[in-house]
CSV table of C-alpha atoms in Angstrom, one decimal:
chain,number,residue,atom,x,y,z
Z,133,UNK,CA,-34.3,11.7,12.1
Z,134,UNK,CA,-30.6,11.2,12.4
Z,135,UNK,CA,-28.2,8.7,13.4
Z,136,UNK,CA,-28.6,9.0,16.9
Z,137,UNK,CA,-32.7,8.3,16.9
Z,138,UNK,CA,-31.5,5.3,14.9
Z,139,UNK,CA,-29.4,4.2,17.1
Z,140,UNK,CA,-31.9,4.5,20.5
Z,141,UNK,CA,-34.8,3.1,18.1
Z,142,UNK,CA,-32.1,0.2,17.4
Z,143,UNK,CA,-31.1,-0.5,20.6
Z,144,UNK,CA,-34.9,-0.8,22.5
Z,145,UNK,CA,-35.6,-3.4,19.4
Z,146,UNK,CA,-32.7,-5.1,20.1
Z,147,UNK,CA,-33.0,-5.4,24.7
Z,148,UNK,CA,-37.0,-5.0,24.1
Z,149,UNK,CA,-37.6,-2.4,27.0
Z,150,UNK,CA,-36.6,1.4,26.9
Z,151,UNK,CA,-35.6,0.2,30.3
Z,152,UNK,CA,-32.8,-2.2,29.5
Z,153,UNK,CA,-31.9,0.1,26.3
Z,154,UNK,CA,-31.3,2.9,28.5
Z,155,UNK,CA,-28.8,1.4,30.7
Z,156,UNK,CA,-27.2,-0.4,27.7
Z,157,UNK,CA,-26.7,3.3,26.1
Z,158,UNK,CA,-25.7,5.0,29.5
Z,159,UNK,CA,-29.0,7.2,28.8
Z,160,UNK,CA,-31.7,8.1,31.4
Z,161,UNK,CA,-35.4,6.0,30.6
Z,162,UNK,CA,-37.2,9.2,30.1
Z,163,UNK,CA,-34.6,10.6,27.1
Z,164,UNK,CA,-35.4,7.4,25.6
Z,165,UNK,CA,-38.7,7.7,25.7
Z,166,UNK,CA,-38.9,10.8,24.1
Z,167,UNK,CA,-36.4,10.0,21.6
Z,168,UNK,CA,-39.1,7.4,20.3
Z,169,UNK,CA,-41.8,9.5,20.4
Z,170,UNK,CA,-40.3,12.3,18.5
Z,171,UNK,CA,-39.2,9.3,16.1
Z,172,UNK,CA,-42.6,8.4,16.0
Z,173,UNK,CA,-44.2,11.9,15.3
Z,174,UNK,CA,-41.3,12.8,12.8
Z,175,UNK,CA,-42.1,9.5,10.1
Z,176,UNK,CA,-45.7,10.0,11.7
Z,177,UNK,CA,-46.0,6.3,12.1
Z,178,UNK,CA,-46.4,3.8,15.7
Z,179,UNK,CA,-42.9,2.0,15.4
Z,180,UNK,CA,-44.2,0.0,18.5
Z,181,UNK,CA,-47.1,-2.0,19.8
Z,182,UNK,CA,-46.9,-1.3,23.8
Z,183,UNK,CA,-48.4,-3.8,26.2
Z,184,UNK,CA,-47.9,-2.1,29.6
Z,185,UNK,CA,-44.2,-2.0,29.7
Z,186,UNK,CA,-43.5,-4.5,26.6
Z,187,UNK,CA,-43.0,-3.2,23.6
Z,188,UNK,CA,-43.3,-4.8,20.4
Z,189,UNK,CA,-42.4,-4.0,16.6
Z,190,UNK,CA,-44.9,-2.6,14.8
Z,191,UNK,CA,-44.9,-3.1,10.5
Z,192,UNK,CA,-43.8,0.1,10.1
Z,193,UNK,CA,-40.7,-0.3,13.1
Z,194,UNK,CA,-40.3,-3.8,11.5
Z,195,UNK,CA,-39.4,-1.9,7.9
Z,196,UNK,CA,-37.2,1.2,9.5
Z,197,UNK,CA,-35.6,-1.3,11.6
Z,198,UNK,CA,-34.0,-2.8,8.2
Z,199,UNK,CA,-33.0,0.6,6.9
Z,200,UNK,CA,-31.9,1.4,10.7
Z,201,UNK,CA,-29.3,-1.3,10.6
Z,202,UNK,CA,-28.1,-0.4,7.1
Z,203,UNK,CA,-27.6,2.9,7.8
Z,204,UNK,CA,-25.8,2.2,10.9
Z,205,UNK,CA,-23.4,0.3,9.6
Z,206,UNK,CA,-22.5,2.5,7.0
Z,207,UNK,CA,-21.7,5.1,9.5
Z,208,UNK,CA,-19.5,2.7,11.0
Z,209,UNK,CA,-18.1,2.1,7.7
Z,210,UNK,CA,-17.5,5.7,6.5
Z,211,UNK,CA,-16.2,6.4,10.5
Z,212,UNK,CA,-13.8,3.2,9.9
Z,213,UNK,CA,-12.6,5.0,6.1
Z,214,UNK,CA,-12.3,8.5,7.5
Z,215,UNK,CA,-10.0,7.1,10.3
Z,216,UNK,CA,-7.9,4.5,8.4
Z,217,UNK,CA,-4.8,5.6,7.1
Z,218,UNK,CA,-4.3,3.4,4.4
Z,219,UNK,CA,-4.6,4.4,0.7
Z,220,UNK,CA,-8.4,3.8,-0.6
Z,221,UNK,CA,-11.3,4.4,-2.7
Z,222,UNK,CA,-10.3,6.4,-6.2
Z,223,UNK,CA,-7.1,8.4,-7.0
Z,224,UNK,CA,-8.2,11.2,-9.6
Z,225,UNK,CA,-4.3,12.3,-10.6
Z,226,UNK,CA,-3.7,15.0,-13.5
Z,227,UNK,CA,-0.4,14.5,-15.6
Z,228,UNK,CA,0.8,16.6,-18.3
Z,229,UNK,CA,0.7,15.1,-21.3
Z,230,UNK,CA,4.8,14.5,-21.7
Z,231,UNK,CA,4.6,13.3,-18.5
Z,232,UNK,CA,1.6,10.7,-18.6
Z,233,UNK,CA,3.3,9.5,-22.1
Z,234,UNK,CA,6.4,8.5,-20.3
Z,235,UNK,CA,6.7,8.8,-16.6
Z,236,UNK,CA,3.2,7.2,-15.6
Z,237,UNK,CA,3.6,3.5,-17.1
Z,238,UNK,CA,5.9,2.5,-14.3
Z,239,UNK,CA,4.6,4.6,-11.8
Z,240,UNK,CA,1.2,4.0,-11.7
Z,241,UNK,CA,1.6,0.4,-11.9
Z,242,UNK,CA,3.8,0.7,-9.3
Z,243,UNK,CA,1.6,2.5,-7.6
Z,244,UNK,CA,-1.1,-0.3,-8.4
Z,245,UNK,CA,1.3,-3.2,-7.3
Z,246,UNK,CA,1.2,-1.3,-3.5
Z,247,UNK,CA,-2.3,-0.8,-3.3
Z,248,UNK,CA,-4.7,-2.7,-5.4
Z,249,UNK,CA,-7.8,-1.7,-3.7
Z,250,UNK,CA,-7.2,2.3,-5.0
Z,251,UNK,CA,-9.2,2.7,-8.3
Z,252,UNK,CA,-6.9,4.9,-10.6
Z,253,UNK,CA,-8.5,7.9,-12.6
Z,254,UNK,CA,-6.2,10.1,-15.0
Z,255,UNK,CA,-6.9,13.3,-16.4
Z,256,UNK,CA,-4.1,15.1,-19.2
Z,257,UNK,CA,-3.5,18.6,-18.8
Z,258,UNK,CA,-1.4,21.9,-18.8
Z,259,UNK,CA,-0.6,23.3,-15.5
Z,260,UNK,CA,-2.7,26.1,-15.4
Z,261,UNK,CA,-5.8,23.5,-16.1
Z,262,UNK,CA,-4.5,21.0,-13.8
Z,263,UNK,CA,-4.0,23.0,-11.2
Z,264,UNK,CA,-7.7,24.6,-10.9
Z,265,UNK,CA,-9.4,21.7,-11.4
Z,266,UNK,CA,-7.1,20.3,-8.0
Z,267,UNK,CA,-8.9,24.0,-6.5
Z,268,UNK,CA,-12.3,23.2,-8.1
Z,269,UNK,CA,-12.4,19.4,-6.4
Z,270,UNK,CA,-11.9,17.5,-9.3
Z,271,UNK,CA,-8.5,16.1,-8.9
Z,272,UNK,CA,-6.8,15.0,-5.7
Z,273,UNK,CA,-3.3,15.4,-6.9
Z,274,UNK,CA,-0.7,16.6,-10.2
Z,275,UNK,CA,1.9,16.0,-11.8
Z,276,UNK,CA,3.3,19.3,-13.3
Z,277,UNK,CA,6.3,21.4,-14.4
Z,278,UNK,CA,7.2,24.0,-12.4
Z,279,UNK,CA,6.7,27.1,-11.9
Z,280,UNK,CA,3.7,26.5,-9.8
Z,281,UNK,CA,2.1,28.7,-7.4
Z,282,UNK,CA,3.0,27.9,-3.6
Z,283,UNK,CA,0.3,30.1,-1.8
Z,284,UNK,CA,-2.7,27.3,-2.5
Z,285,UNK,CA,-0.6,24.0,-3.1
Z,286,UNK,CA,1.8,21.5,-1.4
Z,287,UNK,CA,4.2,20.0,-3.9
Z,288,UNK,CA,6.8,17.0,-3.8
Z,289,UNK,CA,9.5,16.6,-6.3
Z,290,UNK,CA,9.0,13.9,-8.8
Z,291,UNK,CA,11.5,14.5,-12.1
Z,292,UNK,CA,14.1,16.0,-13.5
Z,293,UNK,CA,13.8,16.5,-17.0
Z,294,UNK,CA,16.1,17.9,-19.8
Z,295,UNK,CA,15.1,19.7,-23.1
Z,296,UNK,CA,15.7,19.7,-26.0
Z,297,UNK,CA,15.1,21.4,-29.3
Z,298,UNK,CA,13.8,18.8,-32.0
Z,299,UNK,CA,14.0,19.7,-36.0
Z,300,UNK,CA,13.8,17.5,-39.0
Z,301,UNK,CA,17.6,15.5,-39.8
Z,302,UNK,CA,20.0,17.0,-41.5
Z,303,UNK,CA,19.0,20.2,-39.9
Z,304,UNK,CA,21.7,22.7,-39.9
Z,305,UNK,CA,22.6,24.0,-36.0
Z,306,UNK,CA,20.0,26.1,-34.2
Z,307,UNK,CA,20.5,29.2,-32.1
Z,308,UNK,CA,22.9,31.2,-34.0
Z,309,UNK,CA,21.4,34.7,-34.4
Z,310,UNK,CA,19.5,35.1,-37.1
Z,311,UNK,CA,19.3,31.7,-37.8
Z,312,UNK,CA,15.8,30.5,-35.9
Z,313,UNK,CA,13.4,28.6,-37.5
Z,314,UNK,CA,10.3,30.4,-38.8
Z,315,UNK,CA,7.6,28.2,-37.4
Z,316,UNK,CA,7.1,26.1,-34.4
Z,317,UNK,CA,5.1,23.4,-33.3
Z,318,UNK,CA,3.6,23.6,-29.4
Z,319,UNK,CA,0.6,22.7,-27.5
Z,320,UNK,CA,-1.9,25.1,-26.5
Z,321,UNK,CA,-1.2,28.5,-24.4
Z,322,UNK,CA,-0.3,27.1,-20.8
Z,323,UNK,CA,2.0,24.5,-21.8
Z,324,UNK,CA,5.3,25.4,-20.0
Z,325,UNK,CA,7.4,24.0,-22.3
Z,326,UNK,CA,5.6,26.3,-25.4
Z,327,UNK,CA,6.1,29.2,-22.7
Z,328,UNK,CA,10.3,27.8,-22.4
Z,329,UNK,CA,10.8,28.1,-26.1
Z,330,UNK,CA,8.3,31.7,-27.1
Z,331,UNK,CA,10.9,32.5,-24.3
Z,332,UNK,CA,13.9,31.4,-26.0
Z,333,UNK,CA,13.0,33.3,-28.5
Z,334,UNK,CA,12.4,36.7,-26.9
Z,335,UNK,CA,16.0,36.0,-25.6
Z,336,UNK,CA,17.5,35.8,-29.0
Z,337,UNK,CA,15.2,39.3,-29.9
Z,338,UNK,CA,12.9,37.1,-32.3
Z,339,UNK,CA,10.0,35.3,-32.4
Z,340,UNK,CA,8.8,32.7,-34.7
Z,341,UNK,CA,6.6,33.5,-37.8
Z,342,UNK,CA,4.3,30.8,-37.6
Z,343,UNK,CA,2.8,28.9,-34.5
Z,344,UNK,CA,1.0,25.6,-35.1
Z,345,UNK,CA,-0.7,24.3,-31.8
Z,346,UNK,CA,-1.1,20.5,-31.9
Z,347,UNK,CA,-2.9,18.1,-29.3
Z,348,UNK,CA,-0.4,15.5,-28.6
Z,349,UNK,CA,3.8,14.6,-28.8
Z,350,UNK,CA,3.4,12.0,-31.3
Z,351,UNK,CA,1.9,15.1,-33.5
Z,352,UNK,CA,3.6,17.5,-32.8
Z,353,UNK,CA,6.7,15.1,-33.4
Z,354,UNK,CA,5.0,13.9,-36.9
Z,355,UNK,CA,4.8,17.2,-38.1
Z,356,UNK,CA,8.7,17.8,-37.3
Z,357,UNK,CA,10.1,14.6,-39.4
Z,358,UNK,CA,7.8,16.2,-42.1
Z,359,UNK,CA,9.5,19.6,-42.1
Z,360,UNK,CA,6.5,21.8,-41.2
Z,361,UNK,CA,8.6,23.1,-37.9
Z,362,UNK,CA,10.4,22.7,-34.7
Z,363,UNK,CA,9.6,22.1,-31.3
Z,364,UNK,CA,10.9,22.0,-27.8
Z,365,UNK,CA,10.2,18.9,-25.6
Z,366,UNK,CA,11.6,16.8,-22.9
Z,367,UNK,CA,14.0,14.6,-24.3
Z,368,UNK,CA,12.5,11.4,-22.6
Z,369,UNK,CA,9.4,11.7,-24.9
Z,370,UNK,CA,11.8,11.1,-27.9
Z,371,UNK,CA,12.0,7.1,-26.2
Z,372,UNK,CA,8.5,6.5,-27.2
Z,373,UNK,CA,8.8,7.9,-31.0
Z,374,UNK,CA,9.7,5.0,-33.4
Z,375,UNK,CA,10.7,7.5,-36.2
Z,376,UNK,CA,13.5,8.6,-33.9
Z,377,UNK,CA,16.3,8.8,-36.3
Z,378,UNK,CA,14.3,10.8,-38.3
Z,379,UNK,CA,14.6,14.1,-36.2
Z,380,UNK,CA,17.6,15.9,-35.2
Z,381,UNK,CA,18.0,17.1,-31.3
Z,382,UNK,CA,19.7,20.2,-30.2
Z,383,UNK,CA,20.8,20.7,-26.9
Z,384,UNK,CA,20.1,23.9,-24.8
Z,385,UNK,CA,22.5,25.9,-22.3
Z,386,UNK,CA,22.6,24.1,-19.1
Z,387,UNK,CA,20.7,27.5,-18.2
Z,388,UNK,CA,18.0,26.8,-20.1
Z,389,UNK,CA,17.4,23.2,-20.6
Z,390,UNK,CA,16.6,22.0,-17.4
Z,391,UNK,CA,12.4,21.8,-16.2
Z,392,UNK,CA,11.4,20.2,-12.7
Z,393,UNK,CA,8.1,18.0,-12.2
Z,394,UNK,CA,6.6,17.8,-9.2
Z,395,UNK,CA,3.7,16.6,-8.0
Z,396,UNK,CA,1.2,19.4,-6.6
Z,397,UNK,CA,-2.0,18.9,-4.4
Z,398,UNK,CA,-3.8,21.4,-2.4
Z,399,UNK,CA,-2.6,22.9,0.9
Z,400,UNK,CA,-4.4,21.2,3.8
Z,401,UNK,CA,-6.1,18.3,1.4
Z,402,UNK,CA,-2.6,15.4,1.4
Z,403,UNK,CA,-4.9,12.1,1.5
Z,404,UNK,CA,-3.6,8.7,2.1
Z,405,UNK,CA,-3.8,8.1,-1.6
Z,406,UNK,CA,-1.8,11.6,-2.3
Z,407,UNK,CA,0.8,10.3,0.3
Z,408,UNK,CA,1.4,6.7,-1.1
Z,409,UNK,CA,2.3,8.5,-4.6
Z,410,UNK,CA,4.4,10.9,-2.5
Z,411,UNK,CA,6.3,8.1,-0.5
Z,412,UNK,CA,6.5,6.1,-4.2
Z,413,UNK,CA,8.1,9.1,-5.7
Z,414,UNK,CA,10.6,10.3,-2.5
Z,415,UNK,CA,11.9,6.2,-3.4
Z,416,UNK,CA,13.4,7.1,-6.9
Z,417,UNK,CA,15.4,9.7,-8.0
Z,418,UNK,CA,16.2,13.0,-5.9
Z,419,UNK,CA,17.2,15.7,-7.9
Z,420,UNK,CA,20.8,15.8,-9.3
Z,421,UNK,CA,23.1,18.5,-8.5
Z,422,UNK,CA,23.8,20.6,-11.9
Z,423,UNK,CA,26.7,21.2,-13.0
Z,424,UNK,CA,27.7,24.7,-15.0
């Protein structure tokens, strides 16, 4: 059984012959007829009572009739969905974790204000995660610092952001050699902003004694006022961190403190929903020129 003996078993109900549903579906009588039949034999059930050339629903036709029409218009439904270009259904969108703490507020309800009907789903991440969950299905689009892969993803610039080395006030200058801090608070392995400063250090021929990984800014930021460390992070986080004045920030070399967000999805897969995000971000900021 599939759509099109629906259809057929539909449209004889509907004109009451196989005569009159023929011509109405540009069919010849006999394909009809057979159509039924094989209808018949597949749900092995009489869908019709026949006096001579009449034909009238029988209990069973009168029940698949209801799922008939159901099902029918559902197809009409998902063929309506599949060619309507406006944003729909759910969004599943990935963020890092800097990112959905200070970036997503005004973007998603942005996003939200355009298209109500979309039914937002977020999922925090590193790249590396992010990106094979958008190759295993389970995300339709990223937000993520680069580097990222081009071979299986098309990406869209979203934000520039700067960074910065954080350490508790009062914290003498950092980067002179052989004056790095011992211990250093990141996220997990995959984080490119943990990968930016284990790089830092490699540049400086050192590397920190001590690595504490830490779920979230707000922790890792904790820890810093409290002395246990420093970190690296974009310097927009530090506007959601009440104990602000608490922390010192050190700039980086204008070679090294820049880091690019864009948003990623996979090659061949740019929804409507993926493309209203995309239009919403190619409206703000393009990114700025740099200056050495």
């Amino acid at each position: 059984m599939d759509l099109s003996d629906l259809q057929i078993f539909s449209a004889v109900v509907r004109e009451g012959s196989v005569t009159r549903a023929a011509e109405r579906l540009h069919r010849v009588q006999s394909n009809v007829t057979t159509r039924i039949r094989q209808l018949e034999e597949d749900l092995s059930v009489a869908l019709f009572i026949r006096e001579g050339k009449r034909l009238h629903l029988a209990p069973a036709g009168q029940v698949l009739l209801g799922y008939a029409e159901r099902l029918l218009a559902l197809a009409d439904e998902a063929r309506g969905a599949v060619l309507d270009a406006r944003p729909r259904g759910t969004f599943r969108l990935g963020a890092m974790e800097s990112t959905a703490a200070v970036r997503l507020p005004g973007l998603l309800s942005e996003y939200h204000r355009r298209h109500p009907g979309v039914v937002l789903e977020l999922r925090t991440g590193n790249p590396v995660v992010l990106g094979s969950a958008i190759l295993a299905g389970d995300l339709d689009a990223a937000l993520v610092a680069e580097p990222i892969a081009d071979a299986p993803f098309e990406k869209t610039f979203a934000f520039d952001e700067e960074l910065v080395i954080v350490a508790p006030a009062n914290h003498p200058p950092i980067g002179r050699k052989g004056s790095l801090p011992h211990t250093v608070l990141v996220f997990e392995p995959g984080c490119p902003h943990r990968k930016r400063l284990e790089d830092w250090y490699a540049r400086r021929q050192q590397m920190p004694e001590r690595t504490i990984e830490l779920a979230s800014y707000h922790a890792i930021l904790g820890c810093v006022v409290a002395g246990m460390g420093i970190s690296l992070i974009p310097k927009s986080v530090l506007t959601t961190f009440p104990e602000r004045k608490r922390l010192s920030v050190h700039s980086l070399a204008r070679t090294e403190n820049g880091a690019q967000t864009v948003l990623i999805w996979r090659k061949g897969a740019g929804s409507a929903n993926v493309r209203a995000m995309e239009e919403i971000l190619r409206g703000g900021s393009r990114p700025a020129a740099r200056k050495d």
